[in-house]
Amino acid sequence: ILNVEQSPQSLHVQEGDSTNFTCSFPSSNFYALHWYRWETAKSPEALFVMTLNGDEKKKGRISATLNTKEGYSYLYIKGSQPEDSATYLCAFSLTSGTYKYIFGTGTRLKVLA
Amino acid sequence: GAVVSQHPSRVICKSGTSVKIECRSLDFQATTMFWYRQFPKQSLMLMATSNEGSKATYEQGVEKDKFLINHASLTLSTLTVTSAHPEDSSFYICSATKSGTGGYNEQFFGPGTRLTVL
């Protein structure tokens, strides 16, 4: 059974703090790793698609890194703001053709003003 | 953009009734649509993959006669929960892939439907 784990499950940070979370996934048959931000009552919003070992992606104050050999990805938020409060999901997809995602349970972030 | 809508957002029904949930891609043609279910404190679990004009492919353990999926056009897929029971109460969410992205299977999600069966 393929498993994707995210940690921590939840965290609270103060406005202005930087934070990071982890997504662990199987290192075999890797195709892509996807990060989403999911606010309550909205659609999950795609943040990054990461495919190559050593990939680093950045979008504003949010960045992500990828290590496919050891099977993990980190998501970093610099200078957290209350609007960053959301659940951050990662999803692992296997070698191309199947299009299937395997999701982690998410990290719930609350940024306190 | 790549916007996916889902309707209804919330439904409460009596045990034994059937409920239909619609998933639409609003500004693109979706070659493939997916249906997921999420129980409290668990991850999104894929239920089935649906391609326009063909039968859905169900994941192991998902009853195809219970969860009927129809993907009649490139912009619409429906999930019907037949003879719903309280254990079917869950959060259901759909996603779609764009044709021609040629890339990394990116899925675009609807906002989900909360189903409560009394």
CSV table of C-alpha atoms in Angstrom, one decimal:
chain,number,residue,atom,x,y,z
A,1,ILE,CA,0.0,0.0,0.0
A,2,LEU,CA,1.4,3.3,-1.0
A,3,ASN,CA,1.4,5.9,1.7
A,4,VAL,CA,1.9,9.6,1.8
A,5,GLU,CA,2.5,11.2,5.2
A,6,GLN,CA,2.5,14.9,6.1
A,7,SER,CA,3.8,16.4,9.3
A,8,PRO,CA,2.9,18.1,11.5
A,9,GLN,CA,-0.9,17.5,11.3
A,10,SER,CA,-1.5,21.1,12.5
A,11,LEU,CA,0.3,24.1,13.8
A,12,HIS,CA,-0.3,27.6,15.0
A,13,VAL,CA,2.3,30.3,14.3
A,14,GLN,CA,2.4,34.0,15.0
A,15,GLU,CA,2.1,36.5,12.2
A,16,GLY,CA,5.6,37.1,10.7
A,17,ASP,CA,7.0,33.8,11.7
A,18,SER,CA,8.4,31.5,9.1
A,19,THR,CA,7.3,27.9,9.1
A,20,ASN,CA,7.8,24.7,7.1
A,21,PHE,CA,6.1,21.3,6.8
A,22,THR,CA,7.0,17.9,5.4
A,23,CYS,CA,5.5,15.5,2.9
A,24,SER,CA,7.0,12.0,2.8
A,25,PHE,CA,6.2,9.7,-0.1
A,26,PRO,CA,7.4,6.4,-1.7
A,27,SER,CA,10.7,6.9,-3.6
A,28,SER,CA,9.9,4.3,-6.2
A,29,ASN,CA,7.9,4.8,-9.4
A,30,PHE,CA,7.9,8.6,-8.7
A,31,TYR,CA,6.4,10.8,-11.3
A,32,ALA,CA,5.4,14.1,-9.7
A,33,LEU,CA,4.7,15.7,-6.3
A,34,HIS,CA,1.9,18.2,-6.1
A,35,TRP,CA,1.3,20.8,-3.4
A,36,TYR,CA,-2.2,22.4,-2.8
A,37,ARG,CA,-3.5,25.0,-0.5
A,38,TRP,CA,-7.0,24.4,0.7
A,39,GLU,CA,-9.1,27.0,2.4
A,40,THR,CA,-12.4,26.1,4.1
A,41,ALA,CA,-15.3,26.0,1.7
A,42,LYS,CA,-13.1,26.6,-1.4
A,43,SER,CA,-11.5,24.4,-4.0
A,44,PRO,CA,-8.0,23.2,-3.3
A,45,GLU,CA,-5.6,25.6,-5.1
A,46,ALA,CA,-2.6,24.2,-6.9
A,47,LEU,CA,0.7,25.7,-5.6
A,48,PHE,CA,3.5,23.6,-7.2
A,49,VAL,CA,4.1,20.6,-9.4
A,50,MET,CA,7.5,19.1,-8.7
A,51,THR,CA,9.1,16.5,-10.8
A,52,LEU,CA,12.9,16.5,-10.6
A,53,ASN,CA,15.1,15.5,-7.7
A,54,GLY,CA,16.5,18.8,-6.3
A,55,ASP,CA,13.7,20.9,-7.7
A,56,GLU,CA,13.0,24.1,-5.9
A,57,LYS,CA,10.0,26.2,-6.6
A,58,LYS,CA,8.9,29.5,-5.3
A,59,LYS,CA,5.6,31.5,-5.4
A,60,GLY,CA,5.8,34.7,-3.5
A,61,ARG,CA,6.6,33.9,0.2
A,62,ILE,CA,6.0,30.2,-0.4
A,63,SER,CA,8.6,27.8,-1.6
A,64,ALA,CA,9.1,24.1,-1.9
A,65,THR,CA,11.9,21.6,-2.3
A,66,LEU,CA,12.0,18.0,-3.5
A,67,ASN,CA,14.1,15.0,-2.8
A,68,THR,CA,13.0,12.0,-4.8
A,69,LYS,CA,15.8,9.7,-3.7
A,70,GLU,CA,14.8,9.8,-0.1
A,71,GLY,CA,11.1,10.5,-0.7
A,72,TYR,CA,10.3,13.9,0.9
A,73,SER,CA,9.3,17.4,0.0
A,74,TYR,CA,9.4,20.5,2.2
A,75,LEU,CA,7.0,23.5,1.9
A,76,TYR,CA,8.3,26.7,3.4
A,77,ILE,CA,6.3,29.9,4.2
A,78,LYS,CA,8.3,33.0,5.0
A,79,GLY,CA,6.8,35.7,7.1
A,80,SER,CA,3.4,34.0,7.6
A,81,GLN,CA,0.3,36.1,7.3
A,82,PRO,CA,-3.2,35.4,8.5
A,83,GLU,CA,-4.3,34.8,4.9
A,84,ASP,CA,-1.9,31.9,4.8
A,85,SER,CA,-4.1,30.0,7.2
A,86,ALA,CA,-5.3,26.9,5.3
A,87,THR,CA,-4.7,23.2,5.0
A,88,TYR,CA,-1.7,22.4,2.8
A,89,LEU,CA,-2.0,19.1,1.0
A,90,CYS,CA,0.6,17.1,-0.9
A,91,ALA,CA,-0.2,14.5,-3.5
A,92,PHE,CA,2.1,11.9,-5.0
A,93,SER,CA,1.5,10.6,-8.5
A,94,LEU,CA,3.0,7.5,-9.9
A,95,THR,CA,4.7,7.0,-13.3
A,96,SER,CA,2.8,8.7,-16.0
A,97,GLY,CA,-0.3,7.3,-17.6
A,98,THR,CA,-2.3,6.6,-14.5
A,99,TYR,CA,-3.1,10.2,-13.5
A,100,LYS,CA,-3.9,9.0,-10.0
A,101,TYR,CA,-2.9,11.0,-7.0
A,102,ILE,CA,-2.3,9.6,-3.5
A,103,PHE,CA,-2.9,12.3,-0.9
A,104,GLY,CA,-1.4,13.0,2.5
A,105,THR,CA,-3.8,14.0,5.3
A,106,GLY,CA,-2.6,17.6,5.1
A,107,THR,CA,-1.1,20.1,7.5
A,108,ARG,CA,-3.5,22.6,9.0
A,109,LEU,CA,-1.9,26.0,9.4
A,110,LYS,CA,-3.3,28.7,11.6
A,111,VAL,CA,-1.5,32.1,11.5
A,112,LEU,CA,-2.4,34.2,14.5
A,113,ALA,CA,-2.5,38.0,14.1
B,1,GLY,CA,-7.9,29.6,-15.5
B,2,ALA,CA,-9.1,26.1,-14.8
B,3,VAL,CA,-12.2,26.4,-12.7
B,4,VAL,CA,-14.2,23.4,-11.5
B,5,SER,CA,-17.6,23.8,-9.9
B,6,GLN,CA,-19.5,21.2,-7.9
B,7,HIS,CA,-23.2,21.2,-7.0
B,8,PRO,CA,-24.7,20.9,-4.5
B,9,SER,CA,-22.2,22.1,-1.8
B,10,ARG,CA,-24.2,20.5,0.9
B,11,VAL,CA,-27.0,18.0,0.9
B,12,ILE,CA,-29.0,16.2,3.7
B,13,CYS,CA,-31.1,13.3,2.7
B,14,LYS,CA,-33.0,10.4,4.2
B,15,SER,CA,-31.7,6.9,4.3
B,16,GLY,CA,-32.7,5.0,1.2
B,17,THR,CA,-32.8,7.9,-1.2
B,18,SER,CA,-30.4,8.6,-4.0
B,19,VAL,CA,-28.3,11.7,-4.3
B,20,LYS,CA,-26.7,13.1,-7.4
B,21,ILE,CA,-23.6,15.4,-7.3
B,22,GLU,CA,-22.5,17.3,-10.4
B,23,CYS,CA,-19.0,18.3,-11.3
B,24,ARG,CA,-18.4,20.7,-14.1
B,25,SER,CA,-15.3,22.1,-15.7
B,26,LEU,CA,-16.3,25.7,-16.5
B,27,ASP,CA,-13.6,27.0,-18.7
B,28,PHE,CA,-11.8,24.0,-20.1
B,29,GLN,CA,-12.5,20.5,-21.5
B,30,ALA,CA,-11.8,17.8,-19.0
B,31,THR,CA,-10.5,14.6,-20.5
B,32,THR,CA,-10.5,12.8,-17.2
B,33,MET,CA,-12.4,13.5,-14.0
B,34,PHE,CA,-11.9,12.0,-10.6
B,35,TRP,CA,-14.1,11.4,-7.6
B,36,TYR,CA,-12.7,11.4,-4.1
B,37,ARG,CA,-14.2,10.9,-0.7
B,38,GLN,CA,-12.8,12.2,2.6
B,39,PHE,CA,-13.7,11.0,6.0
B,40,PRO,CA,-12.9,13.1,9.1
B,41,LYS,CA,-9.2,13.4,9.8
B,42,GLN,CA,-8.3,11.3,6.8
B,43,SER,CA,-6.8,12.0,3.4
B,44,LEU,CA,-8.7,12.4,0.2
B,45,MET,CA,-9.3,8.8,-1.1
B,46,LEU,CA,-9.8,8.2,-4.8
B,47,MET,CA,-13.0,6.5,-5.5
B,48,ALA,CA,-13.1,6.3,-9.3
B,49,THR,CA,-11.6,7.7,-12.5
B,50,SER,CA,-13.9,8.7,-15.3
B,51,ASN,CA,-13.2,9.4,-18.9
B,52,GLU,CA,-15.7,11.1,-21.2
B,53,GLY,CA,-17.8,8.5,-23.0
B,54,SER,CA,-16.5,5.5,-21.3
B,55,LYS,CA,-17.2,3.5,-18.1
B,56,ALA,CA,-15.6,4.7,-14.9
B,57,THR,CA,-12.8,2.8,-13.4
B,58,TYR,CA,-13.4,2.2,-9.7
B,59,GLU,CA,-10.8,1.7,-7.0
B,60,GLN,CA,-10.7,-1.4,-5.0
B,61,GLY,CA,-13.4,-1.6,-2.4
B,62,VAL,CA,-15.7,1.0,-4.0
B,63,GLU,CA,-19.0,-0.4,-5.0
B,64,LYS,CA,-19.8,0.6,-8.6
B,65,ASP,CA,-23.5,-0.2,-8.1
B,66,LYS,CA,-23.6,2.1,-5.1
B,67,PHE,CA,-21.7,5.0,-6.6
B,68,LEU,CA,-22.8,5.5,-10.2
B,69,ILE,CA,-20.6,7.7,-12.3
B,70,ASN,CA,-21.6,9.2,-15.6
B,71,HIS,CA,-19.2,11.3,-17.7
B,72,ALA,CA,-21.5,12.3,-20.6
B,73,SER,CA,-19.6,15.3,-21.9
B,74,LEU,CA,-16.1,16.9,-21.7
B,75,THR,CA,-17.4,19.3,-19.1
B,76,LEU,CA,-19.7,17.3,-16.9
B,77,SER,CA,-19.4,14.2,-14.6
B,78,THR,CA,-22.0,13.1,-12.1
B,79,LEU,CA,-21.8,10.9,-9.1
B,80,THR,CA,-25.0,9.3,-7.9
B,81,VAL,CA,-25.0,7.8,-4.4
B,82,THR,CA,-27.8,5.2,-4.7
B,83,SER,CA,-29.9,4.1,-1.7
B,84,ALA,CA,-27.8,6.2,0.6
B,85,HIS,CA,-27.2,5.1,4.2
B,86,PRO,CA,-25.7,6.9,7.1
B,87,GLU,CA,-22.3,5.3,6.5
B,88,ASP,CA,-22.2,7.1,3.1
B,89,SER,CA,-22.1,10.4,4.9
B,90,SER,CA,-18.9,12.0,3.9
B,91,PHE,CA,-17.2,14.8,2.0
B,92,TYR,CA,-17.1,14.1,-1.8
B,93,ILE,CA,-14.9,16.1,-4.1
B,94,CYS,CA,-14.2,16.0,-7.8
B,95,SER,CA,-11.2,17.0,-9.9
B,96,ALA,CA,-10.5,17.2,-13.6
B,97,THR,CA,-7.4,17.2,-15.8
B,98,LYS,CA,-7.2,19.5,-18.8
B,99,SER,CA,-6.6,18.0,-22.2
B,100,GLY,CA,-3.4,19.0,-23.9
B,101,THR,CA,-1.5,20.1,-20.8
B,102,GLY,CA,1.1,17.5,-21.9
B,103,GLY,CA,2.5,17.6,-18.5
B,104,TYR,CA,2.3,16.4,-15.1
B,105,ASN,CA,-1.3,15.2,-14.7
B,106,GLU,CA,-2.3,18.4,-12.8
B,107,GLN,CA,-5.7,18.1,-11.3
B,108,PHE,CA,-8.1,21.0,-10.8
B,109,PHE,CA,-10.6,20.5,-7.9
B,110,GLY,CA,-14.1,21.5,-7.2
B,111,PRO,CA,-15.1,22.8,-3.8
B,112,GLY,CA,-16.6,19.6,-2.7
B,113,THR,CA,-20.0,18.3,-1.4
B,114,ARG,CA,-20.9,17.5,2.2
B,115,LEU,CA,-23.4,14.6,2.2
B,116,THR,CA,-25.3,13.8,5.4
B,117,VAL,CA,-27.6,10.8,5.4
B,118,LEU,CA,-30.0,10.7,8.2
